[in-house]
Short mmCIF file of C-alpha atoms and ligand atoms in Angstrom, two decimals:
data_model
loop_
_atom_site.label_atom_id
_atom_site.label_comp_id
_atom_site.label_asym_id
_atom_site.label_seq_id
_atom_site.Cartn_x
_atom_site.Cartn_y
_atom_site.Cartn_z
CA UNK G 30 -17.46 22.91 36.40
CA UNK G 31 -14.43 23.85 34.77
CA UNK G 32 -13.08 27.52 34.26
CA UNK G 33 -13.36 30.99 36.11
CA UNK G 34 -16.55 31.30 37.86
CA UNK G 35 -15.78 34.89 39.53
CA UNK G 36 -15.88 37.65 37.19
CA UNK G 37 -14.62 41.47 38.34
CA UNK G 38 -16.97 41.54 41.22
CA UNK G 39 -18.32 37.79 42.05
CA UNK G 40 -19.92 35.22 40.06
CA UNK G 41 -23.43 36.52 38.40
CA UNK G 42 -25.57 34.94 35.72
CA UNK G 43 -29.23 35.24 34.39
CA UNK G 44 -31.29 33.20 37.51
CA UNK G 45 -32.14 29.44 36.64
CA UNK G 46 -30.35 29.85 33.27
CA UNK G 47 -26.53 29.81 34.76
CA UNK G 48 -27.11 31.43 38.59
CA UNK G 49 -28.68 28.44 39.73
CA UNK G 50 -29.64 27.01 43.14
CA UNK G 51 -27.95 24.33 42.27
CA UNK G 52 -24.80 26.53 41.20
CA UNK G 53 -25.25 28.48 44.82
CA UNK G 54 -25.15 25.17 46.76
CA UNK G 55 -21.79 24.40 45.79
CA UNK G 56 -20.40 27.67 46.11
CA UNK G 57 -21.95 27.75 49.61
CA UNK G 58 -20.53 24.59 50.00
CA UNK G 59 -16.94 25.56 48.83
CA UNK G 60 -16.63 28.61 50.61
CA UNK G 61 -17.82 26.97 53.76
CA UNK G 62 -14.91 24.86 53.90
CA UNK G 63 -12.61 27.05 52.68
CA UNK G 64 -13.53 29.90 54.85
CA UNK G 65 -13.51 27.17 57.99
CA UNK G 66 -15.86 28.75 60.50
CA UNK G 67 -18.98 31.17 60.67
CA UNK G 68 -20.00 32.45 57.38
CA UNK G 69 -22.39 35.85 57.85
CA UNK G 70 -24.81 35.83 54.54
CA UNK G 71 -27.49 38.99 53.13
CA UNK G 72 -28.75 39.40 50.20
CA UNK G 73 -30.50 42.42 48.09
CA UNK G 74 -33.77 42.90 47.13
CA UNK G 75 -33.93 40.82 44.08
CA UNK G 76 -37.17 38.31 43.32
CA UNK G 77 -34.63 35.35 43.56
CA UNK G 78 -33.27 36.45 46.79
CA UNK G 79 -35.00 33.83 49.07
CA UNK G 80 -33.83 30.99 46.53
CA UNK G 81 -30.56 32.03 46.52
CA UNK G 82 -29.84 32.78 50.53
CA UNK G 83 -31.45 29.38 50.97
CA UNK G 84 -29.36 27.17 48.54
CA UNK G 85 -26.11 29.50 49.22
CA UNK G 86 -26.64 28.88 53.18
CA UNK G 87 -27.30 24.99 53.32
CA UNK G 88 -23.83 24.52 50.73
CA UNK G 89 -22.47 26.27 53.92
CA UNK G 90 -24.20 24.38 56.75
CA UNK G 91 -23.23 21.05 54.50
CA UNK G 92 -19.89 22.05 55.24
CA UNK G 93 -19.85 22.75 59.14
CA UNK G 94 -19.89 26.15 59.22
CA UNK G 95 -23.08 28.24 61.21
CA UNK G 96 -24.77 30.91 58.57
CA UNK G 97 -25.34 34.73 60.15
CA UNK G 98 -28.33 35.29 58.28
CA UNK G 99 -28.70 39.28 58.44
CA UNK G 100 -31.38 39.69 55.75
CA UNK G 101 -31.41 41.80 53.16
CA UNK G 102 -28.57 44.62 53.98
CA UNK G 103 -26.23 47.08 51.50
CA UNK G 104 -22.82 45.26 50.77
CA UNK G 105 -20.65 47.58 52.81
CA UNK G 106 -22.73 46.48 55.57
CA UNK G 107 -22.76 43.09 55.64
CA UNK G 108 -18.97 43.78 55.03
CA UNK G 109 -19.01 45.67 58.03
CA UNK G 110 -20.71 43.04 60.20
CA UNK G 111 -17.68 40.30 58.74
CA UNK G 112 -14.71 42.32 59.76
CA UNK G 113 -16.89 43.99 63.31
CA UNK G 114 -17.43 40.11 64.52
CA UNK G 115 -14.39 38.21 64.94
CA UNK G 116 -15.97 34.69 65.19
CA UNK G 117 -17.03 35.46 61.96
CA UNK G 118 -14.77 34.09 59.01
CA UNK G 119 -16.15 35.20 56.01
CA UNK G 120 -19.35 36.46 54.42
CA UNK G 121 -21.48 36.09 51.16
CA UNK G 122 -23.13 39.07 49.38
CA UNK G 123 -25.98 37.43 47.26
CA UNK G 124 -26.28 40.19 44.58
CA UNK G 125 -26.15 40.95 40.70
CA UNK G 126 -25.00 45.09 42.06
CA UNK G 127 -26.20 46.77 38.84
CA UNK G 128 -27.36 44.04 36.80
CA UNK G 129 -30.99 43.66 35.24
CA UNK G 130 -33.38 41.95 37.55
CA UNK G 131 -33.10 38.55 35.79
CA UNK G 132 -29.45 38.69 37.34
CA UNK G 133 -28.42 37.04 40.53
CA UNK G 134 -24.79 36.42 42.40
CA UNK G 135 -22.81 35.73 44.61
CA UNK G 136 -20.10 38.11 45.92
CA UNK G 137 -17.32 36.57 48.36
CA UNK G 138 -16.08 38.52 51.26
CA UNK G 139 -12.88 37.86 52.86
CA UNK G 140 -12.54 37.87 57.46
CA UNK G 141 -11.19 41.32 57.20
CA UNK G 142 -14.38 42.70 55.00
CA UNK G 143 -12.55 43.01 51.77
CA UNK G 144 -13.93 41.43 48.75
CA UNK G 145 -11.73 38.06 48.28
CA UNK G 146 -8.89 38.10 46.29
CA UNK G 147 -8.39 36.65 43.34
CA UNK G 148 -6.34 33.88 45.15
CA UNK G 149 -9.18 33.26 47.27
CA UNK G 150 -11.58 33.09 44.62
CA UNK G 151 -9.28 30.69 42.42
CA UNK G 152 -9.58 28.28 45.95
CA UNK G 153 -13.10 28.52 46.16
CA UNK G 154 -13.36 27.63 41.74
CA UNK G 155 -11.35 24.69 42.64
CA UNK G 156 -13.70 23.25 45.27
CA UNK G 157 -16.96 23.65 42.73
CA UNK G 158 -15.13 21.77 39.72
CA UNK G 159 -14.58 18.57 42.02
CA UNK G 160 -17.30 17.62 44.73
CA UNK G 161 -16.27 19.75 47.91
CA UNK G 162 -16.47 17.37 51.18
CA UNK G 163 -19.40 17.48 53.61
CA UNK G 164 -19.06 17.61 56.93
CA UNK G 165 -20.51 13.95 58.98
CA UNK G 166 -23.91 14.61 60.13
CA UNK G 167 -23.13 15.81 63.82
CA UNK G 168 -20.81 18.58 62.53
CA UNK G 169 -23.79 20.30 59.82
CA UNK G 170 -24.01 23.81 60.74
CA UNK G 171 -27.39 26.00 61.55
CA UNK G 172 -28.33 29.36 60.70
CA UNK G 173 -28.95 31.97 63.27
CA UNK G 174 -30.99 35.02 62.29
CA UNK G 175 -29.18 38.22 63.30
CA UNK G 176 -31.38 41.62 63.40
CA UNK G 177 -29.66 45.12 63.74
CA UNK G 178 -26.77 44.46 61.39
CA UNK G 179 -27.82 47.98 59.24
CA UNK G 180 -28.18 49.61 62.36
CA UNK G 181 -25.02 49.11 63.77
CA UNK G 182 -23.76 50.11 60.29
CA UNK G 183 -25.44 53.25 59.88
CA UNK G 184 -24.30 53.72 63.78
CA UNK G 185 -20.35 53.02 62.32
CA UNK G 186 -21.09 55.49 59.67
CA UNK G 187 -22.04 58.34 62.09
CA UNK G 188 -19.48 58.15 64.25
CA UNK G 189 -17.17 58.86 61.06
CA UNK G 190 -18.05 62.33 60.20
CA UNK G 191 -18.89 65.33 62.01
CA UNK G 192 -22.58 64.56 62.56
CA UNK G 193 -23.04 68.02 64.35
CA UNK G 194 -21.72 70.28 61.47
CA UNK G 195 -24.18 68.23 59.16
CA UNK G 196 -27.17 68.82 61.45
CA UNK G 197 -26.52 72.35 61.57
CA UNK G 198 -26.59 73.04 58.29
CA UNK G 199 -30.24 71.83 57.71
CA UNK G 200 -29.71 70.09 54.51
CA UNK G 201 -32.48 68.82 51.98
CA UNK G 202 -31.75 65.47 49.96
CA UNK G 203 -33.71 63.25 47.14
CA UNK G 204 -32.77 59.66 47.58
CA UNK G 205 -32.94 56.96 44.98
CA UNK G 206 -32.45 53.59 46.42
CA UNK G 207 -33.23 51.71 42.67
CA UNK G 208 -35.57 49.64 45.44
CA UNK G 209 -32.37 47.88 46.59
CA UNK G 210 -30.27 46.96 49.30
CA UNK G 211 -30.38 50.40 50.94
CA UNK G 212 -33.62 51.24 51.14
CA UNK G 213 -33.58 51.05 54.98
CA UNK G 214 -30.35 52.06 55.71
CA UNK G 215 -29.96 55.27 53.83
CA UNK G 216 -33.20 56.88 55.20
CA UNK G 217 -32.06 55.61 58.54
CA UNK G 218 -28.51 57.58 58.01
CA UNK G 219 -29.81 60.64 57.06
CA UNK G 220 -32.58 60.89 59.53
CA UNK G 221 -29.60 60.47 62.18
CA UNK G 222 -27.79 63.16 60.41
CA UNK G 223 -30.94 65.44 60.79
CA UNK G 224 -31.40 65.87 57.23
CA UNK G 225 -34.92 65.81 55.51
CA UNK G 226 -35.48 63.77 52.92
CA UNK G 227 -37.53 63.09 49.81
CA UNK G 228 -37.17 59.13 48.69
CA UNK G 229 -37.84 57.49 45.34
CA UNK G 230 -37.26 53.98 44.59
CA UNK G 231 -36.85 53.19 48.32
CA UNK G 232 -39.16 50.28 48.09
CA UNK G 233 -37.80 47.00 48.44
CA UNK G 234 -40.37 44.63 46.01
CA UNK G 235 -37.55 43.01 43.75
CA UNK G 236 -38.31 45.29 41.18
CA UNK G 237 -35.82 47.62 40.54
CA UNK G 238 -38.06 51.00 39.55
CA UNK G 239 -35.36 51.75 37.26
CA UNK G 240 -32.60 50.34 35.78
CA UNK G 241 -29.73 49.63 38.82
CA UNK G 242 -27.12 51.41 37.65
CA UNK G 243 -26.45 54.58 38.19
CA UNK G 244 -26.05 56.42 34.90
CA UNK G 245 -27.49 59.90 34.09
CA UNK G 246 -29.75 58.59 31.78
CA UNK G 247 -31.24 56.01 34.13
CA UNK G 248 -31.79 59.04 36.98
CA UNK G 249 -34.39 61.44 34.54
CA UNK G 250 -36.39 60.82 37.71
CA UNK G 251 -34.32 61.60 40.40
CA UNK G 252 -32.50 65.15 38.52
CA UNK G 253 -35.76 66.60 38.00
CA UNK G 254 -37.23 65.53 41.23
CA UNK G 255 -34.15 67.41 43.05
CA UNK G 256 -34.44 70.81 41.12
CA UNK G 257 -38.41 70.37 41.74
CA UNK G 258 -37.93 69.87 45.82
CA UNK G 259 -35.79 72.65 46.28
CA UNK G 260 -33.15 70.04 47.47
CA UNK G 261 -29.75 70.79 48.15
CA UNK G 262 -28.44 67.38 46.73
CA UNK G 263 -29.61 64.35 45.08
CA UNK G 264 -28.73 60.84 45.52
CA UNK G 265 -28.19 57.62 43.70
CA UNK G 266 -27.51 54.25 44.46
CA UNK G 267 -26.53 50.97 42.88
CA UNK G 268 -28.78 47.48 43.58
CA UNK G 269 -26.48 46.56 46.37
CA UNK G 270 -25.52 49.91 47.17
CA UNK G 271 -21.86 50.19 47.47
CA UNK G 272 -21.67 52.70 44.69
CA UNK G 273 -23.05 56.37 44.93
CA UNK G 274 -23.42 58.99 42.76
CA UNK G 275 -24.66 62.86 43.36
CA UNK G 276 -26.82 65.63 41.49
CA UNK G 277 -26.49 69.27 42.10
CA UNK G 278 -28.81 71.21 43.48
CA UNK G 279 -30.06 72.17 40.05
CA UNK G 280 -30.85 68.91 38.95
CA UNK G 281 -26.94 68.53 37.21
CA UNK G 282 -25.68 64.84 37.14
CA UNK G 283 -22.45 65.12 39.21
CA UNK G 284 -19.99 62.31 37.19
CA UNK G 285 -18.33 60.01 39.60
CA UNK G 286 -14.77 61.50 38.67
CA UNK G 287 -15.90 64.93 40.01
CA UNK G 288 -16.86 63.28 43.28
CA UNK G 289 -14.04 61.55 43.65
CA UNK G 290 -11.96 64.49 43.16
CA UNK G 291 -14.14 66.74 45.60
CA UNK G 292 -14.10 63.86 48.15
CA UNK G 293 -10.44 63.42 47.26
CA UNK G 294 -10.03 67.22 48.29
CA UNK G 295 -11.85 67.22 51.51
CA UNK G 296 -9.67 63.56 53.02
CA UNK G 297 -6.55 65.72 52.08
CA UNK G 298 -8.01 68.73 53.94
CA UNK G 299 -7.68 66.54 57.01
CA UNK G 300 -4.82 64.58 56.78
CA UNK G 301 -1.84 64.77 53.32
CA UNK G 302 -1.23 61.23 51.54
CA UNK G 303 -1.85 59.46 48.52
CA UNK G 304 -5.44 59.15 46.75
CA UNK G 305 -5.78 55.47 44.96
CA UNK G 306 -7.73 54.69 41.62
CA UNK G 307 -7.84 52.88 38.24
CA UNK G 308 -5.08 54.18 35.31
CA UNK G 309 -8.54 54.96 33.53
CA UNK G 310 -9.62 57.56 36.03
CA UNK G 311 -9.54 61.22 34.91
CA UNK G 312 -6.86 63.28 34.80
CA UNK G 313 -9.07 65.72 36.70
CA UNK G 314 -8.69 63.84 39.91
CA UNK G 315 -4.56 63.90 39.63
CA UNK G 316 -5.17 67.29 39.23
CA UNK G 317 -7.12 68.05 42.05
CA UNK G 318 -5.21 65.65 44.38
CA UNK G 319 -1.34 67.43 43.12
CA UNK G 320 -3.14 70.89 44.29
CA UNK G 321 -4.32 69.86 47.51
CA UNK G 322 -0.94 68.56 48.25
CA UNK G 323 -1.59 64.93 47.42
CA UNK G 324 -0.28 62.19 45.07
CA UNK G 325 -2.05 59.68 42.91
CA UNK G 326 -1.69 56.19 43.00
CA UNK G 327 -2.80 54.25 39.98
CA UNK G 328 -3.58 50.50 39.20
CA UNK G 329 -5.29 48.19 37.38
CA UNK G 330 -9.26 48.46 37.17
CA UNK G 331 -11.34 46.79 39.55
CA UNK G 332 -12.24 47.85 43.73
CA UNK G 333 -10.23 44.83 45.12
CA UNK G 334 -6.97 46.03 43.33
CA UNK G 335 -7.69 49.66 44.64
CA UNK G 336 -8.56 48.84 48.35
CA UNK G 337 -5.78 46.25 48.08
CA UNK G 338 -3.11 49.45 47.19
CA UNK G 339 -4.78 51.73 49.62
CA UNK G 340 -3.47 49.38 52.40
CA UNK G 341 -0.31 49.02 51.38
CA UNK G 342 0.23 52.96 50.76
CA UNK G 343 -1.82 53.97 54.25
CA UNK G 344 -3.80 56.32 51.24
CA UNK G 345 -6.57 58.70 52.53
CA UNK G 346 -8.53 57.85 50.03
CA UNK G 347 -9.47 56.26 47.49
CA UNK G 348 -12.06 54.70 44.41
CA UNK G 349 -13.69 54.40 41.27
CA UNK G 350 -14.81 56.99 38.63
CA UNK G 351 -18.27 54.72 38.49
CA UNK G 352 -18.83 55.57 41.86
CA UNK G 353 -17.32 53.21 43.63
CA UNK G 354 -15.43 55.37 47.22
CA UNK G 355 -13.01 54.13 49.58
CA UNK G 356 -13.15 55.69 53.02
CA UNK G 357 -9.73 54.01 55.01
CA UNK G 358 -11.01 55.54 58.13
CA UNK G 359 -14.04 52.80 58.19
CA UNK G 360 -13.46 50.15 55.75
CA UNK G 361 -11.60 48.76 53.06
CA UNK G 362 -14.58 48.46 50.81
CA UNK G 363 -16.39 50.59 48.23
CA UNK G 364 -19.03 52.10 51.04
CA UNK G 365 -21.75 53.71 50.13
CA UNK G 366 -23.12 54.92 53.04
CA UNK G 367 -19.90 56.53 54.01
CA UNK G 368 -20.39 58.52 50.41
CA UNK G 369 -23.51 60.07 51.55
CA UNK G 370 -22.41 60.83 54.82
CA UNK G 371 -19.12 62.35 53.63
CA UNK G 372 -20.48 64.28 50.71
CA UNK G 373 -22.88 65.85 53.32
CA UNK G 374 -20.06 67.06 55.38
CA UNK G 375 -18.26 68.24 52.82
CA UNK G 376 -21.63 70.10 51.57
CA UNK G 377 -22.28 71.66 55.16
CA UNK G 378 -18.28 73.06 55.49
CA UNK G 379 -17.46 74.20 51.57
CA UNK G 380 -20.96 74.87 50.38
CA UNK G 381 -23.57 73.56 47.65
CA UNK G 382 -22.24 71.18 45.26
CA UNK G 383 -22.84 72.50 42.27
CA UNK G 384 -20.66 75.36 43.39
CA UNK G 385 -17.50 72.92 44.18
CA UNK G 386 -18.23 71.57 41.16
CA UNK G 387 -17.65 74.79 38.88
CA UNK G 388 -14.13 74.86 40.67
CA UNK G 389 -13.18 71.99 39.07
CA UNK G 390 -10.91 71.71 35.77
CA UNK G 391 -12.80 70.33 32.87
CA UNK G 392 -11.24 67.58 30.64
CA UNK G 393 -12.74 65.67 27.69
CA UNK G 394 -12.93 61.55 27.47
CA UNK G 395 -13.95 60.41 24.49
CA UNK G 396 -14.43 55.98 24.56
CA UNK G 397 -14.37 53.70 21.65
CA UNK G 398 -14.84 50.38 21.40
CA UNK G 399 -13.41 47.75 18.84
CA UNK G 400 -13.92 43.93 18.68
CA UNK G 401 -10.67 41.73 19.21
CA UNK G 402 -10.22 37.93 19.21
CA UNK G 403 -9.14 36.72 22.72
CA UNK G 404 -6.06 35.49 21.29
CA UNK G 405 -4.95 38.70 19.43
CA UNK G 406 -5.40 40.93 22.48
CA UNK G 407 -1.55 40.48 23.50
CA UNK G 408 -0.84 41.29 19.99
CA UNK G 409 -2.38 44.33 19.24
CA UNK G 410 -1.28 45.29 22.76
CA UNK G 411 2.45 45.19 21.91
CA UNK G 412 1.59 47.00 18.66
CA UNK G 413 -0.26 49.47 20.31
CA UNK G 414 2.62 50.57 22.70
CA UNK G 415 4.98 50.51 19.17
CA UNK G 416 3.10 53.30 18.00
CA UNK G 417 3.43 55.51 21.09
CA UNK G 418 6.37 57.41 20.37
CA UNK G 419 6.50 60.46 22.03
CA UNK G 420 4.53 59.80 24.98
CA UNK G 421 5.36 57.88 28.59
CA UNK G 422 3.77 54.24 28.56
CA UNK G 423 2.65 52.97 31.52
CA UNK G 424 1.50 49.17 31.29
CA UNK G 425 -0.62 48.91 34.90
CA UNK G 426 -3.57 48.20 33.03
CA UNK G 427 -3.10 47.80 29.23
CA UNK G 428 -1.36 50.23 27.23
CA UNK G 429 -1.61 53.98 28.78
CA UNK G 430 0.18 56.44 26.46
CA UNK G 431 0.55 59.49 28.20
CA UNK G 432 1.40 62.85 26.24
CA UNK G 433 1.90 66.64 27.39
CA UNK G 434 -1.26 67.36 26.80
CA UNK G 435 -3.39 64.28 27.75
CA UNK G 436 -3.11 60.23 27.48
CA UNK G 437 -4.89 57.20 25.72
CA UNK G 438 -5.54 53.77 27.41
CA UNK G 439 -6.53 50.97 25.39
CA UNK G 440 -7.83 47.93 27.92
CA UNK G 441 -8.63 44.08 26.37
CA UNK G 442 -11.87 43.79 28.02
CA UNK G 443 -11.46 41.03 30.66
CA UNK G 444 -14.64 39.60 29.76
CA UNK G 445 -15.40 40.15 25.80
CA UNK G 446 -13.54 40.30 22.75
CA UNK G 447 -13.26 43.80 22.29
CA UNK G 448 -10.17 46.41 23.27
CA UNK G 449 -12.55 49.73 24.90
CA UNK G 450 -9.60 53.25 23.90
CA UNK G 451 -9.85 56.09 26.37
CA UNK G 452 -8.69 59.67 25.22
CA UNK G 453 -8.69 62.02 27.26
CA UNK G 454 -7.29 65.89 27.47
CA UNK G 455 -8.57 69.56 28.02
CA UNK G 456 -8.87 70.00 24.27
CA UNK G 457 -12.01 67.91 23.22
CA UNK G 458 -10.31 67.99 19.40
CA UNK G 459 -6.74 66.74 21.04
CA UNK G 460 -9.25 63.75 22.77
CA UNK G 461 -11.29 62.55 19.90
CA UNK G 462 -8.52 62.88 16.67
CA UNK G 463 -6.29 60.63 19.36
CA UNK G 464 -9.46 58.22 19.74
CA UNK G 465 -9.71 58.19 16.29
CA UNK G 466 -5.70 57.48 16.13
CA UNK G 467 -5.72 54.67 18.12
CA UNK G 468 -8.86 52.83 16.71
CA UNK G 469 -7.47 53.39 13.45
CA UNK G 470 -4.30 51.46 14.63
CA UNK G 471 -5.71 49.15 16.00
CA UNK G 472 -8.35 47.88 13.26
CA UNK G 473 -5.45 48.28 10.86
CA UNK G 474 -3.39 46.06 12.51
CA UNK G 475 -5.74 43.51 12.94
CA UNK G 476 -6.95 43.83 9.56
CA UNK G 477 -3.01 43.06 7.65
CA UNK G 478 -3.21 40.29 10.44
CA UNK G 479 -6.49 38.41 8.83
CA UNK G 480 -5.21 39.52 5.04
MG1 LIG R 15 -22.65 47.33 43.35
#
């Protein structure tokens, strides 16, 4: 095989179409070697899951390596279990996160629980384009079935926040699990934290009950279910449930920029330091962060980069505006279940959500999206910071132009031929005139170029 075979977050295709077995056998194989010891593998809940566990684990045995098997578990928790167990060298996630259920994957995790870096991952392509050595046959590895791996994770989770303040407050909750990797975990977390929950979703069949990502539109379910119950907060998973997102009390979808910036608030209530995230993340959360005595950290897109940063800059927090949180004090991982757990603190010390919420600044994004050639992207990137006079560019990620009163990013897509333009600011006609700008620029340009 020749090319990239991990995207942003593993390799994923449609399941016997290009996610294979015979695909998952040489990736088992290649990390086996490369990794060079015990490799601890789970999976979600997806149809294929069996398939893939089995063809991933023998590529590792064929190597030499032993296989954890620890069933079907929530990323950050198998993540957990890899950097908990020293013997342990690596791990494999086999997921598709939010993809359809014709989706499967295979996410790489590095000894110290991060996702691998891109280094890593570049290793691991080379071994599947040649024929990675197997092991002679006294050396082939076993697998050795592991139970309690969730528990102990839930038990990790606990000990993080203050489990007492949580249980006093006698909080209500709707969880959706999207019948995915959490479905055990979750309910097992909050019944620990002593709050009473209604579930939806939270059965694990390989069928995802609705679509897997978290969007307001897919949760229609889940909003009006959490204004029905009374509840004091709703929540939402992804299919392999590192991601989380929130609903108010009254059924309002809480965007994952306004959690980050609430959760952002509460780390600096408890120790000052810099708050990590993607150049396309809201100005809201900068905002937030400068008030509470913080500073922001930006890079480029994608959870590796961010948890990568966080380490270097000791942040106190850190994540996504999809969802995706970064809690230093347990892991270097998006971590779901350290979302839930924090987001109930938070709830029990500063009150309902949809209160915090109304404290928050409002800004205006407006995204566009315009088809570019792969070999034009550089092109039209140059152009694009030409005709950004007047404002600050930063290049982290693309072209950011930054004015007084809000920025633009235009992004190549790392995987399509299209550029996706950003606007932000507080004044929703400031946002989409500059969207409009910048499209403008850019289909001009490439338009004289194809004259
Ligand atoms: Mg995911």
């Amino acid at each position: 095989m020749d090319g990239r075979l991990f995207g942003t977050n593993g390799v994923r295709g449609v399941v016997n179409e290009d996610m294979t077995a015979d695909l998952a056998l040489r990736l088992g194989k290649a990390i086996g070697a490369a990794l060079g010891g015990d490799v601890a593998v789970a999976t979600d809940t997806r149809a294929s899951a069996d398939m893939m566990r089995a063809a991933v684990s023998s590529g590792i045995m064929a190597a030499g390596s032993d296989v954890h098997d620890l069933g079907v578990l929530p990323t950050p928790a198998l993540q957990h279990y890899v950097r908990a167990h020293g013997g342990v060298k690596g791990g494999v996630m086999v997921t598709a996160s939010h993809n359809p259920p014709q989706f499967n994957g295979v996410k790489y995790i590095s000894s110290d629980g991060t996702e691998a870096s891109r280094e890593e991952e570049e290793g691991v392509e080379a071994m599947c384009s040649q024929e990675a050595p197997c092991v002679p046959w006294g050396s082939v590895g076993a697998v050795r079935k592991v139970a309690g791996a969730g528990e102990a994770y839930v038990d990790s989770v606990v000990s993080k926040v203050d489990a007492e303040a949580i249980k006093a407050a006698g909080l209500r909750v709707c969880l959706d699990c999207a019948n995915g990797a959490a479905c055990e975990t979750t309910p097992m977390l909050l019944e620990r934290l002593g709050v009473a929950a209604v579930t939806i979703n939270c059965n694990p069949q390989g069928c995802p009950g609705r679509p897997s990502e978290p969007t307001e539109e897919n949760l229609s379910d889940l909003l009006a279910m959490t204004r029905a119950t009374g509840s004091d907060l709703g929540i939402a998973h992804d299919g392999d449930a590192d991601r989380c997102v929130f609903v108010a009390g009254d059924g309002t979808y809480v965007s994952g920029d306004k959690s980050l910036a609430l959760l952002s608030r509460h780390a600096l209530s408890k120790r000052k330091g810099a708050v990590v995230t993607p150049v396309s993340t809201s100005s809201l959360v900068e905002e937030v962060v400068n008030g509470a005595g913080g500073s922001v950290v930006y890079t480029k897109v994608g959870a590796p980069t961010v948890a990568r940063r966080m380490i270097e800059a000791r942040a106190v927090f850190g994540g996504e505006e999809n969802g995706g949180l970064i809690f230093p004090e347990h892991q270097y991982c998006r971590d779901a279940g350290m979302a839930v757990a924090t987001m109930l603190e938070c709830i029990a010390r500063e009150g309902p959500l949809g209160g915090q919420v109304s404290t928050l600044p409002v800004y205006h994004t407006v995204k566009r999206k315009v088809g570019c050639p792969e070999g034009m992207k550089a092109d039209v990137l140059r152009h694009i910071a030409g005709e950004s006079a007047g404002a600050r560019v930063d290049d982290t990620d693309g072209v950011k132009a930054i004015f007084d009163d809000g920025w633009v990013l235009a992004r190549p897509s790392g995987t399509e031929p299209l550029f996706r333009i950003f606007s932000e600011s507080k004044d929703e006609r400031v946002a989409s005139s500059r969207a409009d700008r910048y499209e403008a620029a850019v289909r001009e340009y490439l338009g004289r170029r194809f004259d």
